[in-house]
Amino acid sequence: MIDHCATSELMPFEQALSTMLLSITPIAEYEKVTLAAALDRVLAFDIISPVNVPPYNNSAMDGYAFSHSERESADTGGSGTFKLAGRSMAGSPFSGKCAVGECIRIMTGARLPDDCDTVVMQENCLIEGDDIQIEQVVVKGNNVRVLGEDIRINQDVFKHGRQLSSADIGILASLGIAQVKVYRRLNVAIFSTGDELKLPSESLASGDIYESNSHFIANILQRLNINVINLGIIADDKEAIEQAFIKADEMADAVISSGGVSVGDADFTKEVLAQLGDIGFWKIAMKPGKPFAFGKLKNSLFFGLPGNPVSALVTAHQLVIPALLKLQSAEIKQAVMLKVKTSVDLRKSKGRMDFQRGILDRNQSGELEVCSTGSQGSGVLTSIVTANCYIVLPAEQGHVSIGEYVNVQLFDKYLQ
Ligand code: AMP
Ligand code: MG
């Protein structure tokens, strides 16, 4: 693996992402789950519809069904007076015959009798006993939901690799499918390195801080439906870090550490990992970010995130999520990007791709525009919580002036 940290060269962000994705072999193991347990799981096989949806022609309205074709529709437009011949309710279809000049009382979702083709809504009818007078011109086929109009039998419904949404699960239920085969859940071990890190319940001595990275990393992983194995805080001690990596590698499909990937005196990650696996230490041309490790241990993938919380979060979001999606055989969706004007000047030095945190909103004229959340320091986590998007500025871009167009990437579910 190329050691981009050993040289002063920075690896372009897109190259880092594509190199990493190319080197990952997705898991193949799958299991069967019920629909109740299928949210966010990744389909292991294509879904082909076993039925038509809807399974029969039915009414989209409460009203009256009749045969438009059998009438002299050119003259009457389907209007006129009909004799009521029966009724069709949802779950209790009409089983008799509806002759020319007759109509059937029908409710929304009820089966349309085979000899009818049109429904008129009841608001457009005058009812006198069994005489139903249609007062308005009705177009043939109106208010009818046709067999298979949503999904046809044997139609491809979902491709494997799709991460099932709540609406997807509704579709599966409408096809009568009770269980689906999905890839197994990934196991991901996480830990944070740093002598200064303390748990929220502990008191801080001079020089300590509360640990935060493992909390948002664990939550992002849960949104990916991953089993998280949290190995806690590991001291800046070569032996302890080595033990943590060995333990994590035995238990997980991927290991994520944070901190200790820079070149400080207490940064042992690089050294330890050089012994244990095939690790590339990369300096990525991105801000926040830069030091980021990716590689392979004996059994698992390894991601070494920078310690600064904003850098850890942005690299987890931009690099680790696509990698874990690939590992769990899921489709990687392109992020939604917009081109909008900035309402403030944006400071930027050339050389790295910036993922500045921004707020996208409408101005007084109703146009979308973006502003920065303020301080963009890599330790300023509040720059993310007030944001709803990244302002993505290419590596070669310098300062941006108010009124210029910039690319904006909307935050997705992992950051909300
Ligand atoms: P490092 O990458 O270990 O040099 O850490 C860079 C900065 O991030 C230092 O200020 C650390 O104290 C801070 N840091 C490292 N790990 C964490 C963590 N898990 N939570 C919060 N801050 C951290
Ligand atoms: Mg450290």
PDB file of N, CA and C and ligand atoms in Angstrom, residues 191-194 196-197 207 209-214 216 233 236 258-264 266-267 291 305-309 378-379, ligand 1:
ATOM      1  N   PHE A 191     -12.854   2.011  19.232  1.00  0.00           N
ATOM      2  CA  PHE A 191     -12.230   2.488  20.466  1.00  0.00           C
ATOM      3  C   PHE A 191     -11.572   3.831  20.223  1.00  0.00           C
ATOM      4  N   SER A 192     -11.343   4.544  21.325  1.00  0.00           N
ATOM      5  CA  SER A 192     -10.698   5.857  21.259  1.00  0.00           C
ATOM      6  C   SER A 192      -9.372   5.761  21.981  1.00  0.00           C
ATOM      7  N   THR A 193      -8.369   6.421  21.435  1.00  0.00           N
ATOM      8  CA  THR A 193      -7.074   6.426  22.119  1.00  0.00           C
ATOM      9  C   THR A 193      -6.794   7.812  22.680  1.00  0.00           C
ATOM     10  N   GLY A 194      -6.220   7.863  23.861  1.00  0.00           N
ATOM     11  CA  GLY A 194      -5.803   9.151  24.431  1.00  0.00           C
ATOM     12  C   GLY A 194      -5.789   9.119  25.953  1.00  0.00           C
ATOM     13  N   GLU A 196      -5.764  11.603  27.813  1.00  0.00           N
ATOM     14  CA  GLU A 196      -6.530  12.745  28.337  1.00  0.00           C
ATOM     15  C   GLU A 196      -8.040  12.500  28.345  1.00  0.00           C
ATOM     16  N   LEU A 197      -8.481  11.369  27.774  1.00  0.00           N
ATOM     17  CA  LEU A 197      -9.924  11.169  27.558  1.00  0.00           C
ATOM     18  C   LEU A 197     -10.606  10.557  28.778  1.00  0.00           C
ATOM     19  N   GLY A 207      -5.797  18.945  32.359  1.00  0.00           N
ATOM     20  CA  GLY A 207      -5.311  18.379  31.094  1.00  0.00           C
ATOM     21  C   GLY A 207      -6.240  17.339  30.496  1.00  0.00           C
ATOM     22  N   ILE A 209     -10.005  15.855  29.051  1.00  0.00           N
ATOM     23  CA  ILE A 209     -11.246  16.288  28.371  1.00  0.00           C
ATOM     24  C   ILE A 209     -12.217  15.103  28.357  1.00  0.00           C
ATOM     25  N   TYR A 210     -13.479  15.395  28.136  1.00  0.00           N
ATOM     26  CA  TYR A 210     -14.450  14.316  27.986  1.00  0.00           C
ATOM     27  C   TYR A 210     -14.369  13.749  26.574  1.00  0.00           C
ATOM     28  N   GLU A 211     -14.428  12.448  26.539  1.00  0.00           N
ATOM     29  CA  GLU A 211     -14.342  11.733  25.251  1.00  0.00           C
ATOM     30  C   GLU A 211     -15.685  11.867  24.516  1.00  0.00           C
ATOM     31  N   SER A 212     -15.666  12.187  23.232  1.00  0.00           N
ATOM     32  CA  SER A 212     -16.933  12.320  22.498  1.00  0.00           C
ATOM     33  C   SER A 212     -16.994  11.476  21.222  1.00  0.00           C
ATOM     34  N   ASN A 213     -15.839  11.195  20.624  1.00  0.00           N
ATOM     35  CA  ASN A 213     -15.875  10.555  19.300  1.00  0.00           C
ATOM     36  C   ASN A 213     -16.626   9.226  19.279  1.00  0.00           C
ATOM     37  N   SER A 214     -16.382   8.386  20.300  1.00  0.00           N
ATOM     38  CA  SER A 214     -16.984   7.042  20.250  1.00  0.00           C
ATOM     39  C   SER A 214     -18.508   7.133  20.284  1.00  0.00           C
ATOM     40  N   PHE A 216     -20.598   9.530  18.870  1.00  0.00           N
ATOM     41  CA  PHE A 216     -21.267   9.748  17.568  1.00  0.00           C
ATOM     42  C   PHE A 216     -20.910   8.658  16.571  1.00  0.00           C
ATOM     43  N   ILE A 233     -12.035   3.449  26.021  1.00  0.00           N
ATOM     44  CA  ILE A 233     -10.894   4.369  25.866  1.00  0.00           C
ATOM     45  C   ILE A 233      -9.607   3.585  26.143  1.00  0.00           C
ATOM     46  N   ASP A 236      -2.604   5.945  25.806  1.00  0.00           N
ATOM     47  CA  ASP A 236      -1.542   6.135  24.798  1.00  0.00           C
ATOM     48  C   ASP A 236      -0.352   5.260  25.178  1.00  0.00           C
ATOM     49  N   SER A 258     -10.066   6.131  16.950  1.00  0.00           N
ATOM     50  CA  SER A 258      -9.880   7.562  16.719  1.00  0.00           C
ATOM     51  C   SER A 258      -8.743   8.044  17.592  1.00  0.00           C
ATOM     52  N   GLY A 259      -8.026   9.033  17.072  1.00  0.00           N
ATOM     53  CA  GLY A 259      -6.875   9.600  17.777  1.00  0.00           C
ATOM     54  C   GLY A 259      -5.604   8.832  17.459  1.00  0.00           C
ATOM     55  N   GLY A 260      -4.488   9.478  17.726  1.00  0.00           N
ATOM     56  CA  GLY A 260      -3.186   8.814  17.614  1.00  0.00           C
ATOM     57  C   GLY A 260      -2.716   8.526  16.207  1.00  0.00           C
ATOM     58  N   VAL A 261      -3.362   9.145  15.197  1.00  0.00           N
ATOM     59  CA  VAL A 261      -2.902   8.887  13.821  1.00  0.00           C
ATOM     60  C   VAL A 261      -2.015  10.010  13.288  1.00  0.00           C
ATOM     61  N   SER A 262      -1.725  11.006  14.147  1.00  0.00           N
ATOM     62  CA  SER A 262      -0.849  12.084  13.676  1.00  0.00           C
ATOM     63  C   SER A 262       0.607  11.669  13.905  1.00  0.00           C
ATOM     64  N   VAL A 263       1.464  12.637  14.037  1.00  0.00           N
ATOM     65  CA  VAL A 263       2.887  12.297  14.160  1.00  0.00           C
ATOM     66  C   VAL A 263       3.458  12.764  15.509  1.00  0.00           C
ATOM     67  N   GLY A 264       2.541  12.892  16.505  1.00  0.00           N
ATOM     68  CA  GLY A 264       2.988  13.316  17.832  1.00  0.00           C
ATOM     69  C   GLY A 264       3.717  12.186  18.568  1.00  0.00           C
ATOM     70  N   ALA A 266       2.878  10.680  21.225  1.00  0.00           N
ATOM     71  CA  ALA A 266       2.009   9.630  21.784  1.00  0.00           C
ATOM     72  C   ALA A 266       1.146   8.981  20.707  1.00  0.00           C
ATOM     73  N   ASP A 267       1.510   9.167  19.463  1.00  0.00           N
ATOM     74  CA  ASP A 267       0.702   8.619  18.365  1.00  0.00           C
ATOM     75  C   ASP A 267       1.271   7.271  17.918  1.00  0.00           C
ATOM     76  N   PRO A 291      -5.005  13.414   8.391  1.00  0.00           N
ATOM     77  CA  PRO A 291      -4.474  12.087   8.727  1.00  0.00           C
ATOM     78  C   PRO A 291      -5.628  11.082   8.831  1.00  0.00           C
ATOM     79  N   LEU A 305      -9.333   7.034  12.473  1.00  0.00           N
ATOM     80  CA  LEU A 305      -9.807   8.411  12.301  1.00  0.00           C
ATOM     81  C   LEU A 305      -8.935   9.359  13.103  1.00  0.00           C
ATOM     82  N   PRO A 306      -8.851  10.619  12.644  1.00  0.00           N
ATOM     83  CA  PRO A 306      -8.145  11.612  13.443  1.00  0.00           C
ATOM     84  C   PRO A 306      -8.869  11.832  14.771  1.00  0.00           C
ATOM     85  N   GLY A 307      -8.161  12.354  15.775  1.00  0.00           N
ATOM     86  CA  GLY A 307      -8.772  12.531  17.098  1.00  0.00           C
ATOM     87  C   GLY A 307      -9.689  13.731  17.195  1.00  0.00           C
ATOM     88  N   ASN A 308      -9.355  14.809  16.491  1.00  0.00           N
ATOM     89  CA  ASN A 308     -10.200  16.003  16.589  1.00  0.00           C
ATOM     90  C   ASN A 308     -11.631  15.640  16.208  1.00  0.00           C
ATOM     91  N   PRO A 309     -12.592  15.961  17.089  1.00  0.00           N
ATOM     92  CA  PRO A 309     -13.961  15.479  16.868  1.00  0.00           C
ATOM     93  C   PRO A 309     -14.556  15.826  15.507  1.00  0.00           C
ATOM     94  N   SER A 378     -11.282  22.291  13.760  1.00  0.00           N
ATOM     95  CA  SER A 378     -11.577  20.856  13.750  1.00  0.00           C
ATOM     96  C   SER A 378     -11.959  20.325  15.130  1.00  0.00           C
ATOM     97  N   GLY A 379     -11.899  21.190  16.157  1.00  0.00           N
ATOM     98  CA  GLY A 379     -12.354  20.762  17.475  1.00  0.00           C
ATOM     99  C   GLY A 379     -13.734  21.323  17.812  1.00  0.00           C
TER     100      GLY A 379
HETATM  101  P1  AMP B   1      -4.847  13.065  18.406  1.00  0.00           P
HETATM  102  O1  AMP B   1      -5.299  12.759  17.018  1.00  0.00           O
HETATM  103  O2  AMP B   1      -4.841  11.875  19.289  1.00  0.00           O
HETATM  104  O3  AMP B   1      -3.570  13.817  18.419  1.00  0.00           O
HETATM  105  O4  AMP B   1      -5.958  14.043  18.995  1.00  0.00           O
HETATM  106  C1  AMP B   1      -6.206  15.325  18.431  1.00  0.00           C
HETATM  107  C2  AMP B   1      -7.149  16.131  19.320  1.00  0.00           C
HETATM  108  O5  AMP B   1      -8.398  15.475  19.442  1.00  0.00           O
HETATM  109  C3  AMP B   1      -6.644  16.285  20.739  1.00  0.00           C
HETATM  110  O6  AMP B   1      -7.000  17.599  21.170  1.00  0.00           O
HETATM  111  C4  AMP B   1      -7.402  15.242  21.510  1.00  0.00           C
HETATM  112  O7  AMP B   1      -7.541  15.569  22.865  1.00  0.00           O
HETATM  113  C5  AMP B   1      -8.739  15.230  20.799  1.00  0.00           C
HETATM  114  N1  AMP B   1      -9.353  13.913  20.856  1.00  0.00           N
HETATM  115  C6  AMP B   1      -8.769  12.733  20.534  1.00  0.00           C
HETATM  116  N2  AMP B   1      -9.611  11.718  20.696  1.00  0.00           N
HETATM  117  C7  AMP B   1     -10.777  12.257  21.140  1.00  0.00           C
HETATM  118  C8  AMP B   1     -12.040  11.699  21.501  1.00  0.00           C
HETATM  119  N3  AMP B   1     -12.263  10.383  21.414  1.00  0.00           N
HETATM  120  N4  AMP B   1     -13.017  12.545  21.912  1.00  0.00           N
HETATM  121  C9  AMP B   1     -12.780  13.875  21.994  1.00  0.00           C
HETATM  122  N5  AMP B   1     -11.636  14.449  21.647  1.00  0.00           N
HETATM  123  C10 AMP B   1     -10.625  13.664  21.248  1.00  0.00           C
END
